[in-house]
């Protein structure tokens, strides 16, 4: 250890000498850059020395103390972070005077054209309608003619003199042009309070690359791969590497707001985040003190709050707008989509596990929100990627679509990247019906034989048939879903609850076995009243459980999830209505799912 510290001393003072020599000949701006870099290197060196001193003296830092110590070098150079200083950066000077960023737009278009010539079609289409984008196209053509564009090759080979080669080598060694160097994390960032998996580090690098090229994107990893963590790590990059602490706006389903806040506080505890929620008076207080007072780094809000409080939110010049479960804006005519388009932001990020659900037009709506200057015309997009001709043409269109999406969309699935997970086992159990179920099943069919036999092809007959199908489903789940089926009064919670439903008979045996093995179970059902029956069953068998459905209050939902995930939790079952499972819910402590 002493040897390593001696080596570090040597390299530090070597670096210090070179920096000081160079510092004397630099301009003021370059001196400022060098001074900040020197401070960061000095902080890292002193931090490593402190670690060595702790080890030498026998004292051991806790994980929390070690994280805070590792964070100190990244805090060097952060802008002043008091509310008054934030107001100068956060608040819009002129909400109606949005300036056109010619340089940024040109850089974005140049990057896309270097990836594929297909983007030229969309850029030229936009330039034909907007003189500002015509100007961008002119700059791109001028750069291409002058050999400044990406990928332009000029053969200017000649033999260099010794003096020219020495000067070039020295210039490369002392070069401060970071833009020519692609920034990449090779390991989990030290500013994150934990360890990222390799594919998550790749995801953060992808987000950094998009940011460098001024391009918005869609993080579309399969559910469970840590899209939230990757996003938080990227916000940490903006804060600690690029020294942009905010303002950031995270928009998510109401049920996941607390999870976002919890994850931010866990992985980047130095970040000042708050949830904009509550009744009208509580929201007004938060808006006055936190939002317009600029006492925050990250605001987390639900879709409904975004619509209700659009007026104060529009006053902020957002650095990034991040939308979780972004398929909510797949309809460009929806109120949420229209309101979000009124907000000012330098960049945008969409998070969704299902970027394409029904048709290509919904995909265009997402791309239009991300990059309205490129994907501006829905009809043009639909015409370009829609064809009813030969199969060969269809294959060509699919390849073109992949090429267009590749720069904006990152999609990974568990089987490709999460090799540490054991393969999922799926088992389908087919069971018959109890005698009570057979009786009710026959009664339902005999009630409307005309609809069952399909003797009338009218719309009314189809509706009746659908109703019969629903009643049969209820019968197969549990006959007590019908009024009058349960024996009584008096009504008792007894063995009849189990033996009158074949599915519950199988579930009863399964849960007993899983309980003995130490497993924990999630039980899903589309029918809330079936969850009522399962609650009675859990009470009868003395199984501790949690439950959430569409009527569960937000605070109770969070409490139930926390209780189930708590260390050494005694909760065995979690009863969930299907409507609640359509958005992100973290129940990683369970290992068996029953549908």
XYZ file of C-alpha atoms in Angstrom:
595
model
C 0.000 0.000 0.000
C 2.838 2.387 0.875
C 4.455 1.574 -2.473
C 1.210 2.419 -4.329
C 0.923 5.728 -2.472
C 4.520 6.592 -3.376
C 3.740 5.920 -7.064
C 0.611 8.103 -6.775
C 2.750 10.887 -5.212
C 5.193 10.701 -8.095
C 2.513 10.887 -10.810
C 0.643 13.658 -9.040
C 3.680 15.949 -8.781
C 4.673 15.125 -12.360
C 1.186 16.174 -13.462
C 1.361 19.272 -11.213
C 4.664 20.412 -12.756
C 3.376 19.983 -16.318
C 0.131 21.817 -15.517
C 1.963 24.778 -13.937
C 4.318 25.088 -16.904
C 1.423 25.027 -19.333
C -0.635 27.371 -17.121
C 1.816 30.248 -17.627
C 1.178 30.359 -21.414
C -2.608 29.800 -21.453
C -5.445 32.282 -21.967
C -7.830 33.160 -19.098
C -10.495 30.648 -20.149
C -7.932 27.891 -20.535
C -6.469 28.791 -17.128
C -9.903 28.408 -15.540
C -10.328 24.981 -17.158
C -6.867 23.902 -16.002
C -7.533 25.199 -12.487
C -10.772 23.171 -12.194
C -9.064 20.050 -13.558
C -6.185 20.550 -11.136
C -8.629 20.879 -8.202
C -10.378 17.622 -9.178
C -7.063 15.734 -9.468
C -5.911 17.185 -6.142
C -9.186 16.172 -4.461
C -8.895 12.604 -5.792
C -5.282 12.391 -4.621
C -6.111 13.681 -1.125
C -9.058 11.287 -0.945
C -6.847 8.281 -1.761
C -4.274 9.502 0.767
C -6.990 9.769 3.421
C -8.073 6.175 2.700
C -4.442 5.055 3.166
C -4.159 7.006 6.440
C -7.381 5.353 7.711
C -6.064 1.889 6.900
C -2.678 2.694 8.456
C -4.281 3.946 11.685
C -6.627 0.952 11.854
C -9.880 2.949 11.517
C -12.518 1.629 9.098
C -15.103 3.774 7.297
C -18.705 2.620 6.955
C -20.167 2.141 3.469
C -22.086 5.428 3.817
C -18.976 7.337 4.929
C -16.936 5.818 2.109
C -19.563 6.869 -0.466
C -19.599 10.460 0.844
C -15.812 10.501 0.733
C -15.805 9.196 -2.866
C -18.352 11.866 -3.805
C -16.204 14.837 -2.778
C -14.054 15.014 -5.962
C -17.235 15.077 -8.096
C -18.633 17.995 -6.080
C -15.688 20.175 -7.127
C -16.799 22.777 -9.662
C -20.553 22.433 -9.051
C -22.315 25.785 -9.523
C -23.716 27.596 -6.441
C -26.759 25.696 -5.319
C -28.737 28.061 -3.128
C -32.294 29.005 -4.271
C -31.303 32.519 -5.344
C -28.505 31.219 -7.595
C -30.849 28.550 -8.960
C -33.437 31.172 -9.940
C -30.970 32.732 -12.375
C -30.549 29.370 -14.140
C -33.970 27.783 -13.689
C -36.538 30.478 -14.427
C -37.376 31.404 -18.013
C -36.481 34.994 -18.849
C -39.024 35.167 -21.677
C -41.502 32.313 -21.949
C -42.587 33.417 -25.410
C -39.155 34.106 -26.814
C -37.723 30.652 -27.453
C -34.539 31.081 -29.448
C -33.736 28.782 -32.322
C -30.514 26.876 -31.596
C -28.849 26.890 -35.012
C -25.575 25.371 -33.806
C -27.214 22.587 -31.773
C -29.691 21.705 -34.532
C -26.904 21.624 -37.121
C -24.820 19.314 -34.914
C -27.823 17.017 -34.376
C -28.643 16.807 -38.094
C -24.988 16.293 -39.009
C -24.734 13.367 -36.573
C -27.905 11.718 -37.926
C -26.829 12.123 -41.550
C -23.509 10.486 -40.682
C -25.476 7.426 -39.478
C -27.822 7.086 -42.446
C -28.830 8.994 -45.538
C -32.482 8.110 -44.815
C -32.706 11.102 -42.462
C -32.120 13.441 -45.395
C -35.696 12.808 -46.543
C -37.179 14.063 -43.241
C -34.735 16.976 -42.952
C -35.429 18.196 -46.490
C -39.174 17.849 -45.901
C -38.910 20.085 -42.816
C -36.614 22.582 -44.575
C -39.117 22.993 -47.410
C -41.686 24.329 -44.927
C -39.539 26.237 -42.435
C -36.897 28.860 -43.434
C -34.957 28.296 -40.176
C -34.362 24.669 -41.109
C -33.533 25.701 -44.657
C -30.721 27.694 -43.059
C -29.557 24.552 -41.189
C -29.538 22.599 -44.455
C -27.478 25.344 -46.096
C -24.912 25.185 -43.272
C -24.701 21.392 -43.631
C -24.131 21.660 -47.377
C -21.523 24.363 -46.839
C -19.706 22.211 -44.249
C -19.776 19.283 -46.646
C -18.352 21.387 -49.464
C -15.586 22.670 -47.177
C -14.777 19.209 -45.858
C -15.935 19.939 -42.298
C -18.670 17.337 -42.154
C -18.384 14.005 -40.400
C -16.944 11.272 -42.483
C -15.386 13.660 -45.050
C -12.057 12.321 -46.235
C -9.365 14.337 -47.951
C -6.083 12.891 -49.119
C -3.516 15.472 -48.003
C -0.590 13.117 -47.510
C 2.915 14.495 -47.588
C 6.129 13.865 -45.685
C 6.393 15.834 -42.441
C 9.488 17.491 -41.175
C 10.953 16.514 -37.804
C 9.847 19.868 -36.338
C 6.233 19.406 -37.583
C 5.972 15.892 -36.162
C 7.365 16.969 -32.769
C 4.904 19.863 -32.636
C 1.998 17.541 -33.511
C 2.941 15.021 -30.808
C 3.201 17.759 -28.189
C -0.153 19.167 -29.289
C -1.809 15.752 -28.904
C -0.328 15.313 -25.419
C -1.506 18.695 -24.162
C -4.780 18.797 -26.099
C -7.772 20.004 -24.097
C -10.366 19.369 -26.809
C -12.645 16.947 -24.943
C -15.300 16.986 -27.679
C -13.166 14.802 -29.904
C -12.955 12.159 -27.145
C -16.001 9.965 -26.606
C -16.880 9.853 -22.915
C -17.553 6.353 -21.599
C -17.875 4.716 -18.205
C -15.806 1.524 -17.997
C -17.133 0.671 -14.528
C -19.948 1.706 -12.227
C -19.697 5.499 -11.591
C -18.332 6.386 -8.145
C -21.021 9.041 -7.659
C -23.673 6.270 -7.617
C -24.224 4.800 -4.152
C -24.025 1.191 -5.319
C -22.941 -0.942 -8.245
C -24.452 -0.913 -11.738
C -24.528 -4.099 -13.796
C -22.465 -4.120 -17.035
C -25.497 -3.710 -19.309
C -26.710 -0.798 -17.139
C -23.333 0.907 -17.562
C -23.758 0.468 -21.343
C -27.200 2.048 -21.047
C -25.782 5.079 -19.227
C -23.067 5.408 -21.889
C -25.775 5.339 -24.575
C -27.666 8.141 -22.810
C -24.432 10.150 -22.516
C -23.774 9.695 -26.244
C -27.274 10.951 -27.076
C -26.735 13.986 -24.852
C -23.381 14.784 -26.455
C -25.003 14.765 -29.899
C -28.027 16.786 -28.660
C -30.436 13.953 -29.468
C -33.412 12.805 -27.389
C -34.100 9.087 -27.047
C -36.282 6.213 -25.869
C -34.944 3.842 -23.208
C -37.069 0.779 -23.968
C -35.450 -2.033 -21.963
C -37.674 -4.898 -20.886
C -39.329 -4.466 -17.484
C -37.009 -5.392 -14.617
C -33.696 -4.349 -16.193
C -33.354 -1.115 -14.198
C -34.494 1.685 -16.500
C -35.051 3.896 -13.427
C -31.526 3.283 -12.104
C -29.947 3.953 -15.520
C -31.860 7.234 -15.766
C -30.836 8.325 -12.259
C -27.191 7.460 -13.043
C -27.410 9.575 -16.208
C -28.789 12.526 -14.221
C -25.809 11.975 -11.898
C -23.498 12.231 -14.919
C -25.061 15.579 -15.848
C -24.680 16.787 -12.268
C -21.213 15.569 -11.366
C -19.389 15.368 -14.704
C -20.963 18.144 -16.766
C -21.784 20.250 -13.677
C -25.478 20.596 -14.610
C -27.381 20.005 -11.334
C -30.827 20.699 -12.812
C -33.617 21.483 -13.249
C -34.998 18.059 -14.211
C -38.661 17.032 -14.490
C -39.669 13.371 -14.054
C -43.248 12.517 -15.072
C -44.522 9.095 -13.992
C -47.700 7.182 -13.056
C -49.054 8.137 -9.639
C -48.323 4.674 -8.235
C -44.583 4.975 -8.985
C -43.898 8.517 -7.686
C -42.673 7.369 -4.279
C -40.545 4.677 -5.899
C -38.805 7.323 -8.038
C -38.101 9.482 -4.971
C -36.913 6.469 -2.995
C -34.557 5.357 -5.782
C -33.104 8.874 -6.238
C -32.455 9.165 -2.485
C -30.910 5.706 -2.463
C -28.572 5.937 -5.454
C -27.743 9.686 -5.486
C -28.576 10.946 -1.959
C -26.947 14.337 -2.606
C -29.686 15.220 -5.138
C -32.518 17.450 -3.899
C -35.754 15.886 -5.234
C -39.394 16.305 -4.242
C -42.819 15.050 -5.343
C -45.373 17.622 -6.476
C -48.600 16.128 -5.109
C -51.350 16.635 -2.528
C -54.564 18.649 -2.463
C -54.869 22.141 -3.919
C -53.524 23.935 -0.822
C -50.608 21.514 -0.347
C -49.635 21.808 -4.018
C -49.830 25.609 -3.877
C -47.415 25.619 -0.921
C -44.984 23.262 -2.695
C -45.132 25.364 -5.872
C -44.450 28.592 -4.000
C -41.681 27.318 -1.714
C -40.009 24.573 -3.749
C -40.827 24.959 -7.452
C -40.894 28.730 -8.011
C -38.517 29.158 -5.091
C -36.085 26.993 -7.127
C -35.183 24.926 -4.075
C -34.816 21.623 -5.956
C -32.837 19.619 -8.486
C -35.528 17.148 -9.572
C -39.323 17.509 -9.598
C -41.386 14.301 -9.721
C -45.025 14.598 -10.780
C -47.883 12.463 -12.088
C -49.551 12.940 -15.489
C -52.635 14.453 -13.836
C -50.619 17.013 -11.844
C -48.734 18.055 -14.987
C -52.061 19.002 -16.591
C -53.446 20.730 -13.475
C -50.281 22.691 -12.651
C -49.057 23.425 -16.170
C -48.939 27.180 -15.588
C -46.159 27.252 -12.919
C -44.319 24.318 -14.547
C -44.107 26.249 -17.827
C -42.103 28.971 -16.056
C -39.095 26.663 -15.626
C -36.415 26.242 -18.285
C -36.055 22.469 -17.866
C -32.726 20.846 -18.614
C -34.398 17.457 -19.185
C -38.003 16.268 -19.251
C -38.188 12.527 -18.512
C -41.439 10.614 -19.047
C -41.851 7.182 -17.462
C -44.353 4.778 -19.078
C -44.104 7.094 -22.090
C -46.703 5.226 -24.157
C -49.151 7.524 -22.339
C -48.337 10.193 -24.959
C -48.788 7.876 -27.964
C -51.816 9.997 -28.966
C -50.518 13.431 -30.013
C -54.026 14.861 -29.611
C -54.321 13.917 -25.908
C -54.370 16.656 -23.269
C -51.112 15.412 -21.663
C -49.283 15.365 -24.988
C -50.486 18.857 -25.881
C -49.530 20.313 -22.477
C -46.027 18.782 -22.531
C -45.360 20.312 -25.944
C -45.808 23.747 -24.357
C -42.959 23.160 -21.875
C -39.449 24.481 -22.534
C -36.636 21.934 -22.266
C -33.160 21.471 -23.699
C -33.686 17.739 -24.071
C -36.159 14.919 -23.489
C -36.035 11.254 -22.553
C -38.824 8.680 -22.808
C -38.870 5.478 -20.720
C -41.147 2.629 -21.756
C -41.035 -1.141 -21.968
C -43.566 -1.080 -24.854
C -42.579 1.630 -27.369
C -44.689 0.132 -30.174
C -48.121 -1.163 -29.139
C -50.633 -0.872 -31.974
C -49.378 0.925 -35.081
C -46.609 3.039 -36.581
C -48.527 6.273 -36.074
C -48.219 5.847 -32.296
C -44.458 5.467 -32.754
C -44.420 8.679 -34.789
C -46.184 10.481 -31.900
C -43.320 9.496 -29.562
C -40.627 10.475 -32.082
C -42.409 13.764 -32.821
C -42.359 14.630 -29.111
C -38.642 13.798 -28.913
C -37.491 15.396 -32.176
C -40.203 17.628 -33.646
C -37.698 19.255 -35.980
C -37.092 15.901 -37.755
C -40.345 13.975 -37.376
C -42.685 16.880 -38.000
C -45.174 15.435 -40.492
C -47.260 12.404 -39.485
C -48.561 11.828 -43.013
C -45.043 11.894 -44.451
C -43.895 9.335 -41.825
C -46.894 7.067 -42.443
C -46.424 7.233 -46.231
C -42.710 6.505 -45.954
C -43.140 3.393 -43.818
C -46.523 2.114 -45.017
C -46.873 -0.100 -48.054
C -49.193 -2.867 -49.179
C -47.011 -4.068 -52.041
C -44.809 -7.153 -52.274
C -43.217 -8.993 -49.364
C -39.812 -7.842 -50.584
C -40.900 -4.200 -50.276
C -42.198 -4.900 -46.771
C -38.793 -6.297 -45.762
C -37.129 -3.178 -47.146
C -39.483 -0.955 -45.163
C -38.739 -2.894 -41.951
C -34.985 -2.460 -42.523
C -35.470 1.264 -43.133
C -37.505 1.550 -39.934
C -34.767 -0.217 -37.947
C -32.197 2.177 -39.429
C -34.268 5.229 -38.496
C -34.977 4.016 -34.948
C -31.463 2.801 -34.155
C -30.046 6.195 -33.008
C -33.032 6.977 -30.741
C -34.084 3.673 -29.205
C -32.294 1.223 -26.905
C -34.081 -2.071 -26.286
C -32.630 -5.033 -24.362
C -34.413 -8.100 -22.956
C -33.553 -10.132 -19.848
C -32.492 -13.266 -21.721
C -29.859 -11.263 -23.641
C -28.237 -9.252 -20.837
C -29.233 -10.587 -17.402
C -27.387 -13.915 -17.499
C -27.215 -14.146 -13.684
C -30.977 -14.786 -13.469
C -32.135 -18.377 -13.388
C -34.413 -19.308 -16.306
C -38.093 -18.672 -15.626
C -40.191 -21.827 -15.158
C -43.801 -21.713 -16.361
C -46.278 -24.429 -15.408
C -49.870 -24.566 -16.694
C -52.233 -26.589 -14.466
C -55.560 -27.696 -15.925
C -58.221 -28.602 -13.379
C -61.832 -29.714 -13.622
C -64.769 -28.264 -11.710
C -66.294 -29.002 -8.344
C -69.870 -30.316 -8.143
C -71.138 -26.838 -7.210
C -69.299 -25.286 -10.179
C -70.798 -27.871 -12.591
C -74.260 -27.039 -11.281
C -73.826 -23.272 -11.813
C -72.089 -23.778 -15.177
C -75.078 -25.774 -16.476
C -77.521 -23.186 -15.090
C -75.721 -20.339 -16.945
C -75.782 -22.201 -20.272
C -79.440 -23.136 -19.960
C -80.465 -19.594 -19.077
C -80.038 -18.293 -22.652
C -79.810 -21.224 -25.100
C -80.551 -19.035 -28.135
C -77.435 -16.941 -27.561
C -75.342 -20.054 -26.853
C -76.511 -21.785 -30.056
C -75.948 -18.611 -32.086
C -79.388 -18.769 -33.701
C -79.495 -14.993 -34.014
C -76.539 -13.181 -35.546
C -77.627 -9.733 -34.331
C -75.460 -7.361 -32.300
C -77.736 -7.902 -29.292
C -77.149 -11.666 -29.471
C -73.362 -11.149 -29.525
C -73.602 -8.943 -26.456
C -75.612 -11.617 -24.660
C -73.025 -14.240 -25.645
C -70.187 -12.089 -24.265
C -72.093 -11.747 -21.025
C -72.498 -15.536 -20.844
C -68.736 -15.941 -21.391
C -68.081 -13.575 -18.488
C -70.466 -15.500 -16.219
C -68.750 -18.792 -17.141
C -65.358 -17.295 -16.261
C -66.723 -16.286 -12.855
C -68.044 -19.816 -12.346
C -64.646 -21.351 -13.189
C -62.878 -19.033 -10.728
C -65.228 -19.492 -7.779
C -69.000 -20.097 -7.569
C -69.274 -17.727 -4.571
C -68.938 -14.846 -7.045
C -72.680 -15.394 -7.681
C -75.225 -14.112 -5.201
C -76.908 -17.011 -3.421
C -74.162 -19.572 -4.108
C -72.473 -19.377 -0.699
C -74.258 -21.499 1.941
C -75.936 -19.472 4.669
C -76.990 -17.575 6.596
C -75.208 -17.808 8.883
C -72.153 -17.270 6.635
C -68.957 -18.928 7.866
C -65.372 -19.005 6.695
C -64.813 -22.728 6.604
C -63.493 -25.611 4.466
C -66.435 -25.152 2.081
C -64.610 -22.051 0.795
C -61.910 -24.393 -0.543
C -63.717 -27.551 -1.666
C -66.454 -25.729 -3.617
C -63.867 -24.339 -6.114
C -61.455 -26.700 -7.905
C -58.888 -23.944 -8.536
C -58.775 -23.052 -4.854
C -58.328 -26.728 -3.947
C -55.162 -26.836 -6.089
C -54.012 -23.416 -4.797
C -54.513 -24.578 -1.206
C -52.163 -27.550 -1.712
C -49.658 -25.406 -3.630
C -49.481 -22.633 -1.013
C -49.025 -25.150 1.798
C -46.010 -26.648 -0.036
C -44.535 -23.219 -0.906
C -44.941 -22.018 2.685
C -42.952 -25.005 3.960
C -40.202 -24.309 1.378
C -39.884 -20.652 2.436
C -41.162 -19.208 -0.842
C -43.242 -16.025 -1.134
C -46.128 -15.695 -3.574
C -47.818 -13.060 -5.748
C -51.422 -13.878 -6.739
C -52.967 -11.908 -9.610
C -56.634 -11.717 -10.557
C -58.696 -9.525 -12.881
C -61.664 -9.732 -10.505
C -61.539 -7.663 -7.308
C -64.331 -9.742 -5.750
C -62.230 -12.865 -6.212
C -59.505 -11.099 -4.180
C -62.153 -10.669 -1.447
C -62.628 -14.457 -1.402
C -58.829 -14.989 -1.358
C -58.573 -12.588 1.591
C -61.085 -14.751 3.503
C -59.062 -17.818 2.520
C -55.759 -16.287 3.756
C -57.448 -15.358 7.045
C -58.818 -18.908 7.358
C -55.367 -20.486 6.725
C -53.518 -17.906 8.903
C -51.423 -16.676 5.947
C -50.212 -13.093 6.408
C -50.853 -11.101 3.245
C -50.933 -7.689 1.545
C -53.439 -6.511 -1.045
C -53.727 -3.715 -3.613
C -56.412 -3.088 -6.218
C -57.873 -0.156 -8.122
C -59.600 1.227 -5.016
C -56.481 1.172 -2.804
C -55.340 4.669 -1.783
C -51.898 5.722 -3.018
C -50.408 5.916 0.504
C -51.824 2.487 1.420
C -50.408 1.024 -1.791
C -46.910 2.289 -0.995
C -47.212 1.007 2.580
C -48.301 -2.452 1.387
C -45.333 -2.716 -1.024
C -42.902 -1.550 1.682
C -44.335 -4.022 4.212
C -43.961 -6.913 1.767
C -40.410 -5.961 0.712
C -39.202 -5.214 4.259
C -36.297 -7.342 5.532
C -37.563 -10.398 7.444
C -41.141 -9.594 6.375
C -43.675 -12.189 7.525
C -46.066 -11.405 4.655
C -46.470 -14.621 2.666
C -48.956 -13.669 -0.085
C -49.520 -10.483 -2.061
C -52.970 -10.232 -3.695
C -52.929 -7.937 -6.730
C -55.576 -6.801 -9.173
C -54.380 -6.857 -12.810
C -55.087 -3.138 -13.301
C -52.453 -2.303 -10.677
C -49.779 -4.422 -12.367
C -49.800 -2.444 -15.609
C -47.353 0.088 -14.175
C -44.010 -0.467 -12.455
C -44.301 -2.132 -9.044
C -41.161 -3.473 -7.368
C -41.931 -6.753 -5.592
C -38.563 -8.423 -6.010
C -38.766 -10.366 -2.727
C -41.324 -12.842 -4.164
C -40.216 -15.895 -6.161
C -43.536 -17.448 -7.264
C -46.364 -15.907 -9.295
C -49.852 -17.399 -9.569
C -52.181 -16.098 -12.289
